[in-house]
PDB file of C-alpha atoms in Angstrom:
ATOM      1  CA  UNK A   1      22.333  18.092  57.840  1.00 97.00           C
ATOM      2  CA  UNK A   2      19.063  16.749  56.456  1.00 98.00           C
ATOM      3  CA  UNK A   3      19.369  13.139  55.352  1.00 98.00           C
ATOM      4  CA  UNK A   4      17.249  12.090  52.376  1.00 98.00           C
ATOM      5  CA  UNK A   5      16.469   8.365  52.193  1.00 98.00           C
ATOM      6  CA  UNK A   6      15.037   6.874  49.016  1.00 98.00           C
ATOM      7  CA  UNK A   7      13.478   3.469  48.496  1.00 98.00           C
ATOM      8  CA  UNK A   8      13.673   1.260  46.610  1.00 98.00           C
ATOM      9  CA  UNK A   9      17.244   1.377  45.352  1.00 98.00           C
ATOM     10  CA  UNK A  10      16.097  -0.062  42.064  1.00 98.00           C
ATOM     11  CA  UNK A  11      12.918  -1.265  40.405  1.00 97.00           C
ATOM     12  CA  UNK A  12      12.170  -3.110  37.216  1.00 97.00           C
ATOM     13  CA  UNK A  13       8.841  -2.190  35.668  1.00 97.00           C
ATOM     14  CA  UNK A  14       6.791  -3.582  32.809  1.00 97.00           C
ATOM     15  CA  UNK A  15       5.882  -0.884  30.278  1.00 97.00           C
ATOM     16  CA  UNK A  16       2.441   0.472  30.966  1.00 97.00           C
ATOM     17  CA  UNK A  17       2.564  -0.464  34.633  1.00 98.00           C
ATOM     18  CA  UNK A  18       2.818   2.023  37.494  1.00 98.00           C
ATOM     19  CA  UNK A  19       5.893   2.725  39.579  1.00 98.00           C
ATOM     20  CA  UNK A  20       6.394   4.447  42.879  1.00 98.00           C
ATOM     21  CA  UNK A  21       9.456   5.803  44.670  1.00 98.00           C
ATOM     22  CA  UNK A  22       9.557   6.908  48.270  1.00 98.00           C
ATOM     23  CA  UNK A  23      11.690   9.650  49.766  1.00 98.00           C
ATOM     24  CA  UNK A  24      11.934  10.346  53.476  1.00 98.00           C
ATOM     25  CA  UNK A  25      13.703  13.307  55.024  1.00 98.00           C
ATOM     26  CA  UNK A  26      15.229  13.388  58.491  1.00 98.00           C
ATOM     27  CA  UNK A  27      13.572  16.747  59.180  1.00 98.00           C
ATOM     28  CA  UNK A  28      10.414  18.427  57.991  1.00 98.00           C
ATOM     29  CA  UNK A  29      10.772  20.214  54.673  1.00 98.00           C
ATOM     30  CA  UNK A  30       7.862  22.551  55.408  1.00 98.00           C
ATOM     31  CA  UNK A  31       9.158  26.122  55.493  1.00 97.00           C
ATOM     32  CA  UNK A  32       7.627  28.952  57.500  1.00 97.00           C
ATOM     33  CA  UNK A  33       6.597  30.503  54.162  1.00 96.00           C
ATOM     34  CA  UNK A  34       4.180  27.614  53.704  1.00 97.00           C
ATOM     35  CA  UNK A  35       6.121  25.919  50.914  1.00 97.00           C
ATOM     36  CA  UNK A  36       7.665  22.482  51.136  1.00 98.00           C
ATOM     37  CA  UNK A  37      11.072  22.393  49.458  1.00 97.00           C
ATOM     38  CA  UNK A  38      11.154  18.880  48.049  1.00 98.00           C
ATOM     39  CA  UNK A  39      12.133  18.192  44.447  1.00 98.00           C
ATOM     40  CA  UNK A  40      12.413  15.202  42.116  1.00 98.00           C
ATOM     41  CA  UNK A  41      14.979  14.824  39.358  1.00 98.00           C
ATOM     42  CA  UNK A  42      15.549  12.212  36.683  1.00 98.00           C
ATOM     43  CA  UNK A  43      18.965  11.470  35.286  1.00 98.00           C
ATOM     44  CA  UNK A  44      18.638   9.491  32.095  1.00 98.00           C
ATOM     45  CA  UNK A  45      21.626   7.381  31.034  1.00 97.00           C
ATOM     46  CA  UNK A  46      24.483   9.554  29.819  1.00 96.00           C
ATOM     47  CA  UNK A  47      22.587  12.797  30.454  1.00 97.00           C
ATOM     48  CA  UNK A  48      22.503  15.619  32.961  1.00 98.00           C
ATOM     49  CA  UNK A  49      19.808  15.530  35.612  1.00 98.00           C
ATOM     50  CA  UNK A  50      16.486  17.130  34.733  1.00 97.00           C
ATOM     51  CA  UNK A  51      13.887  18.580  37.058  1.00 97.00           C
ATOM     52  CA  UNK A  52      10.601  16.672  37.122  1.00 97.00           C
ATOM     53  CA  UNK A  53       8.698  17.910  40.165  1.00 97.00           C
ATOM     54  CA  UNK A  54       9.134  21.006  42.315  1.00 97.00           C
ATOM     55  CA  UNK A  55       7.711  21.755  45.758  1.00 97.00           C
ATOM     56  CA  UNK A  56       6.366  18.223  46.218  1.00 98.00           C
ATOM     57  CA  UNK A  57       3.709  18.072  43.541  1.00 98.00           C
ATOM     58  CA  UNK A  58       4.216  20.621  40.767  1.00 97.00           C
ATOM     59  CA  UNK A  59       5.298  19.285  37.406  1.00 97.00           C
ATOM     60  CA  UNK A  60       8.097  21.251  35.764  1.00 96.00           C
ATOM     61  CA  UNK A  61       7.628  22.597  32.267  1.00 94.00           C
ATOM     62  CA  UNK A  62       7.279  19.844  29.696  1.00 95.00           C
ATOM     63  CA  UNK A  63       7.023  16.988  32.173  1.00 97.00           C
ATOM     64  CA  UNK A  64       4.330  14.478  31.152  1.00 97.00           C
ATOM     65  CA  UNK A  65       1.300  14.182  33.398  1.00 96.00           C
ATOM     66  CA  UNK A  66       2.040  10.512  34.049  1.00 98.00           C
ATOM     67  CA  UNK A  67       4.515  11.824  36.638  1.00 98.00           C
ATOM     68  CA  UNK A  68       3.061  12.981  39.935  1.00 98.00           C
ATOM     69  CA  UNK A  69       4.429  13.883  43.335  1.00 98.00           C
ATOM     70  CA  UNK A  70       2.784  13.812  46.713  1.00 98.00           C
ATOM     71  CA  UNK A  71       3.537  13.918  50.407  1.00 98.00           C
ATOM     72  CA  UNK A  72       4.129  16.308  53.221  1.00 97.00           C
ATOM     73  CA  UNK A  73       6.461  16.993  56.112  1.00 97.00           C
ATOM     74  CA  UNK A  74       9.037  14.234  55.888  1.00 98.00           C
ATOM     75  CA  UNK A  75       7.404  11.612  53.648  1.00 98.00           C
ATOM     76  CA  UNK A  76       7.171  11.993  49.907  1.00 98.00           C
ATOM     77  CA  UNK A  77       6.342   9.862  46.883  1.00 98.00           C
ATOM     78  CA  UNK A  78       6.975  10.081  43.167  1.00 98.00           C
ATOM     79  CA  UNK A  79       4.570   8.077  41.036  1.00 98.00           C
ATOM     80  CA  UNK A  80       4.672   7.183  37.390  1.00 98.00           C
ATOM     81  CA  UNK A  81       1.183   6.122  36.341  1.00 97.00           C
ATOM     82  CA  UNK A  82       2.254   4.165  33.262  1.00 97.00           C
ATOM     83  CA  UNK A  83       5.953   3.618  32.789  1.00 98.00           C
ATOM     84  CA  UNK A  84       7.376   4.124  29.320  1.00 97.00           C
ATOM     85  CA  UNK A  85      10.754   3.104  27.917  1.00 97.00           C
ATOM     86  CA  UNK A  86      11.858   6.755  27.986  1.00 96.00           C
ATOM     87  CA  UNK A  87      11.457   6.838  31.788  1.00 98.00           C
ATOM     88  CA  UNK A  88      14.521   4.689  32.486  1.00 98.00           C
ATOM     89  CA  UNK A  89      17.213   6.269  34.581  1.00 98.00           C
ATOM     90  CA  UNK A  90      17.960   7.233  38.136  1.00 98.00           C
ATOM     91  CA  UNK A  91      15.484   9.306  40.106  1.00 98.00           C
ATOM     92  CA  UNK A  92      16.667  11.576  42.906  1.00 98.00           C
ATOM     93  CA  UNK A  93      14.809  13.546  45.517  1.00 98.00           C
ATOM     94  CA  UNK A  94      16.396  16.718  46.894  1.00 98.00           C
ATOM     95  CA  UNK A  95      15.673  19.165  49.677  1.00 98.00           C
ATOM     96  CA  UNK A  96      16.445  22.862  49.584  1.00 97.00           C
ATOM     97  CA  UNK A  97      14.874  24.078  52.793  1.00 97.00           C
ATOM     98  CA  UNK A  98      18.334  24.540  54.251  1.00 97.00           C
ATOM     99  CA  UNK A  99      22.011  24.314  53.423  1.00 97.00           C
ATOM    100  CA  UNK A 100      23.677  21.965  52.793  1.00 97.00           C
ATOM    101  CA  UNK A 101      21.344  20.980  49.997  1.00 97.00           C
ATOM    102  CA  UNK A 102      21.043  17.216  50.053  1.00 98.00           C
ATOM    103  CA  UNK A 103      19.965  14.550  47.611  1.00 98.00           C
ATOM    104  CA  UNK A 104      18.623  11.090  48.160  1.00 98.00           C
ATOM    105  CA  UNK A 105      20.825   8.220  47.080  1.00 98.00           C
ATOM    106  CA  UNK A 106      18.855   7.607  43.927  1.00 98.00           C
ATOM    107  CA  UNK A 107      16.390   5.004  42.669  1.00 98.00           C
ATOM    108  CA  UNK A 108      17.179   3.262  39.413  1.00 98.00           C
ATOM    109  CA  UNK A 109      14.227   2.476  37.166  1.00 98.00           C
ATOM    110  CA  UNK A 110      14.649  -0.188  34.523  1.00 98.00           C
ATOM    111  CA  UNK A 111      12.245  -1.649  32.019  1.00 96.00           C
ATOM    112  CA  UNK A 112      11.417  -5.359  32.132  1.00 94.00           C
TER     113      UNK A 112
ATOM    114  CA  UNK B   1      17.149  29.071  24.562  1.00 92.00           C
ATOM    115  CA  UNK B   2      18.547  28.703  28.058  1.00 94.00           C
ATOM    116  CA  UNK B   3      22.042  27.218  28.023  1.00 96.00           C
ATOM    117  CA  UNK B   4      24.675  26.450  30.626  1.00 98.00           C
ATOM    118  CA  UNK B   5      28.037  25.312  29.276  1.00 98.00           C
ATOM    119  CA  UNK B   6      30.717  24.135  31.673  1.00 98.00           C
ATOM    120  CA  UNK B   7      34.400  24.009  30.845  1.00 98.00           C
ATOM    121  CA  UNK B   8      37.759  23.685  32.535  1.00 98.00           C
ATOM    122  CA  UNK B   9      37.672  20.071  33.607  1.00 97.00           C
ATOM    123  CA  UNK B  10      40.966  18.206  33.304  1.00 98.00           C
ATOM    124  CA  UNK B  11      43.290  15.589  34.742  1.00 98.00           C
ATOM    125  CA  UNK B  12      45.150  17.104  37.684  1.00 98.00           C
ATOM    126  CA  UNK B  13      47.516  15.716  40.288  1.00 98.00           C
ATOM    127  CA  UNK B  14      46.550  15.491  43.941  1.00 98.00           C
ATOM    128  CA  UNK B  15      47.198  18.810  45.629  1.00 98.00           C
ATOM    129  CA  UNK B  16      46.739  20.675  42.377  1.00 98.00           C
ATOM    130  CA  UNK B  17      44.294  23.393  41.387  1.00 98.00           C
ATOM    131  CA  UNK B  18      41.674  23.842  38.700  1.00 98.00           C
ATOM    132  CA  UNK B  19      39.198  26.555  37.759  1.00 98.00           C
ATOM    133  CA  UNK B  20      35.882  25.529  36.288  1.00 98.00           C
ATOM    134  CA  UNK B  21      33.729  27.915  34.293  1.00 98.00           C
ATOM    135  CA  UNK B  22      30.067  27.929  33.361  1.00 98.00           C
ATOM    136  CA  UNK B  23      28.950  30.173  30.510  1.00 98.00           C
ATOM    137  CA  UNK B  24      25.319  31.121  30.673  1.00 98.00           C
ATOM    138  CA  UNK B  25      22.916  32.351  28.000  1.00 97.00           C
ATOM    139  CA  UNK B  26      19.196  32.644  27.458  1.00 95.00           C
ATOM    140  CA  UNK B  27      18.222  34.190  30.779  1.00 94.00           C
ATOM    141  CA  UNK B  28      19.150  37.165  32.933  1.00 96.00           C
ATOM    142  CA  UNK B  29      22.061  35.610  34.787  1.00 96.00           C
ATOM    143  CA  UNK B  30      22.349  38.394  37.355  1.00 97.00           C
ATOM    144  CA  UNK B  31      18.827  37.654  38.649  1.00 96.00           C
ATOM    145  CA  UNK B  32      19.541  34.120  39.768  1.00 96.00           C
ATOM    146  CA  UNK B  33      21.424  32.216  42.400  1.00 97.00           C
ATOM    147  CA  UNK B  34      23.641  29.531  40.886  1.00 97.00           C
ATOM    148  CA  UNK B  35      24.898  26.126  42.006  1.00 96.00           C
ATOM    149  CA  UNK B  36      27.671  23.657  41.433  1.00 98.00           C
ATOM    150  CA  UNK B  37      26.731  19.994  41.847  1.00 98.00           C
ATOM    151  CA  UNK B  38      29.018  17.033  41.297  1.00 98.00           C
ATOM    152  CA  UNK B  39      28.720  13.339  40.577  1.00 98.00           C
ATOM    153  CA  UNK B  40      31.553  10.935  41.263  1.00 98.00           C
ATOM    154  CA  UNK B  41      31.882   7.983  38.865  1.00 97.00           C
ATOM    155  CA  UNK B  42      28.993   5.592  39.404  1.00 96.00           C
ATOM    156  CA  UNK B  43      27.690   7.608  42.349  1.00 98.00           C
ATOM    157  CA  UNK B  44      24.795   9.935  43.093  1.00 98.00           C
ATOM    158  CA  UNK B  45      24.423  13.689  42.971  1.00 98.00           C
ATOM    159  CA  UNK B  46      26.222  15.823  45.533  1.00 98.00           C
ATOM    160  CA  UNK B  47      25.705  19.538  46.050  1.00 98.00           C
ATOM    161  CA  UNK B  48      28.958  21.494  46.210  1.00 98.00           C
ATOM    162  CA  UNK B  49      28.302  25.232  46.393  1.00 98.00           C
ATOM    163  CA  UNK B  50      25.779  28.019  45.842  1.00 98.00           C
ATOM    164  CA  UNK B  51      26.189  31.726  45.188  1.00 98.00           C
ATOM    165  CA  UNK B  52      23.661  34.527  45.460  1.00 97.00           C
ATOM    166  CA  UNK B  53      22.750  36.772  42.516  1.00 97.00           C
ATOM    167  CA  UNK B  54      25.264  39.473  43.330  1.00 95.00           C
ATOM    168  CA  UNK B  55      27.881  37.212  44.881  1.00 94.00           C
ATOM    169  CA  UNK B  56      27.205  38.621  48.339  1.00 92.00           C
ATOM    170  CA  UNK B  57      26.608  35.218  49.835  1.00 96.00           C
ATOM    171  CA  UNK B  58      28.175  31.847  49.212  1.00 98.00           C
ATOM    172  CA  UNK B  59      27.450  28.437  50.679  1.00 98.00           C
ATOM    173  CA  UNK B  60      29.566  25.278  50.622  1.00 98.00           C
ATOM    174  CA  UNK B  61      29.338  21.643  51.570  1.00 97.00           C
ATOM    175  CA  UNK B  62      31.653  20.970  54.487  1.00 97.00           C
ATOM    176  CA  UNK B  63      34.223  18.874  52.679  1.00 94.00           C
ATOM    177  CA  UNK B  64      35.122  21.632  50.202  1.00 96.00           C
ATOM    178  CA  UNK B  65      35.146  24.565  52.610  1.00 96.00           C
ATOM    179  CA  UNK B  66      38.508  26.276  52.550  1.00 96.00           C
ATOM    180  CA  UNK B  67      39.500  24.518  49.329  1.00 98.00           C
ATOM    181  CA  UNK B  68      36.853  25.548  46.782  1.00 98.00           C
ATOM    182  CA  UNK B  69      35.589  29.050  45.974  1.00 98.00           C
ATOM    183  CA  UNK B  70      32.473  29.801  43.985  1.00 98.00           C
ATOM    184  CA  UNK B  71      32.309  33.153  42.206  1.00 98.00           C
ATOM    185  CA  UNK B  72      30.583  34.864  39.336  1.00 98.00           C
ATOM    186  CA  UNK B  73      30.982  37.644  36.806  1.00 98.00           C
ATOM    187  CA  UNK B  74      27.539  39.000  36.016  1.00 98.00           C
ATOM    188  CA  UNK B  75      28.900  41.255  33.287  1.00 97.00           C
ATOM    189  CA  UNK B  76      30.198  38.189  31.465  1.00 98.00           C
ATOM    190  CA  UNK B  77      27.325  35.860  32.365  1.00 98.00           C
ATOM    191  CA  UNK B  78      29.785  33.436  33.887  1.00 98.00           C
ATOM    192  CA  UNK B  79      29.993  31.256  36.968  1.00 98.00           C
ATOM    193  CA  UNK B  80      33.245  29.859  38.333  1.00 98.00           C
ATOM    194  CA  UNK B  81      34.512  27.251  40.748  1.00 98.00           C
ATOM    195  CA  UNK B  82      38.112  27.609  41.895  1.00 98.00           C
ATOM    196  CA  UNK B  83      39.275  24.280  43.264  1.00 98.00           C
ATOM    197  CA  UNK B  84      42.499  24.078  45.286  1.00 98.00           C
ATOM    198  CA  UNK B  85      44.188  21.271  47.203  1.00 98.00           C
ATOM    199  CA  UNK B  86      42.405  18.724  45.059  1.00 98.00           C
ATOM    200  CA  UNK B  87      42.038  15.173  46.324  1.00 98.00           C
ATOM    201  CA  UNK B  88      41.317  11.886  44.604  1.00 98.00           C
ATOM    202  CA  UNK B  89      37.796  11.972  46.077  1.00 97.00           C
ATOM    203  CA  UNK B  90      37.095  15.217  44.184  1.00 98.00           C
ATOM    204  CA  UNK B  91      37.095  13.209  40.951  1.00 98.00           C
ATOM    205  CA  UNK B  92      33.668  13.777  39.433  1.00 98.00           C
ATOM    206  CA  UNK B  93      31.586  15.360  36.738  1.00 98.00           C
ATOM    207  CA  UNK B  94      30.845  18.911  37.847  1.00 98.00           C
ATOM    208  CA  UNK B  95      27.557  20.488  36.789  1.00 98.00           C
ATOM    209  CA  UNK B  96      26.457  24.089  37.068  1.00 98.00           C
ATOM    210  CA  UNK B  97      22.758  24.656  37.607  1.00 97.00           C
ATOM    211  CA  UNK B  98      20.423  27.609  37.768  1.00 94.00           C
ATOM    212  CA  UNK B  99      18.947  27.799  41.244  1.00 89.00           C
ATOM    213  CA  UNK B 100      15.521  28.951  42.378  1.00 86.00           C
ATOM    214  CA  UNK B 101      15.330  26.549  45.324  1.00 85.00           C
ATOM    215  CA  UNK B 102      14.960  24.041  42.477  1.00 86.00           C
ATOM    216  CA  UNK B 103      17.622  23.351  39.890  1.00 88.00           C
ATOM    217  CA  UNK B 104      15.574  23.772  36.772  1.00 91.00           C
ATOM    218  CA  UNK B 105      18.379  24.059  34.252  1.00 94.00           C
ATOM    219  CA  UNK B 106      21.646  22.119  34.230  1.00 97.00           C
ATOM    220  CA  UNK B 107      24.718  22.185  32.067  1.00 97.00           C
ATOM    221  CA  UNK B 108      26.169  19.108  30.417  1.00 97.00           C
ATOM    222  CA  UNK B 109      28.962  18.843  32.985  1.00 98.00           C
ATOM    223  CA  UNK B 110      32.738  18.956  32.901  1.00 98.00           C
ATOM    224  CA  UNK B 111      34.942  16.113  34.109  1.00 98.00           C
ATOM    225  CA  UNK B 112      37.586  16.562  36.789  1.00 98.00           C
ATOM    226  CA  UNK B 113      39.988  13.698  37.402  1.00 98.00           C
ATOM    227  CA  UNK B 114      42.412  13.912  40.303  1.00 98.00           C
ATOM    228  CA  UNK B 115      45.124  11.322  39.933  1.00 97.00           C
ATOM    229  CA  UNK B 116      48.874  10.980  39.880  1.00 96.00           C
TER     230      UNK B 116
END
């Protein structure tokens, strides 16, 4: 199974400041089709998860451009350029290059 | 509008069974793989099962194999999760999600509590 490791576990950010979350996979997520199957989700308090970023760096429909994803192979990063109050919640990375699909443990973002 | 609405969650005794449903609208259900994902209280997300468009292939996380069965009825735009031999550790909110390698649309979840 591919293990997804996220850091930090939690971060407290001043509004308007940047934030960054790291996700490392135990195996490369680069598929033979050339795509890298790494995704980022945000679960706001009391809500279902929502897709933010697909295939490392593509913003899902309606996701603000202050969110960006980068990385390759086994190392990935989600960045929020200027954190807003609406960004609080738990962020998860997920791989879908192979079954079982696996999620990172989550990174909780709070506002200072 | 794309909608996924789960139902069927309940309080059930250990060893009992439950069938979850997910009613889908707003997209051509039969064109998409579908997932079940769960979240235990205060814990992270955990993938449970996936089913191909026509039901010809199913995939499960190890700890539900032999106990849970994912299925679908494309004529009724519905996804199901039959859960047998339930254990306390199966207590969670269960979400259905549309799957295209990503899970772009999620339902609101249905709560399963396994307790005596």
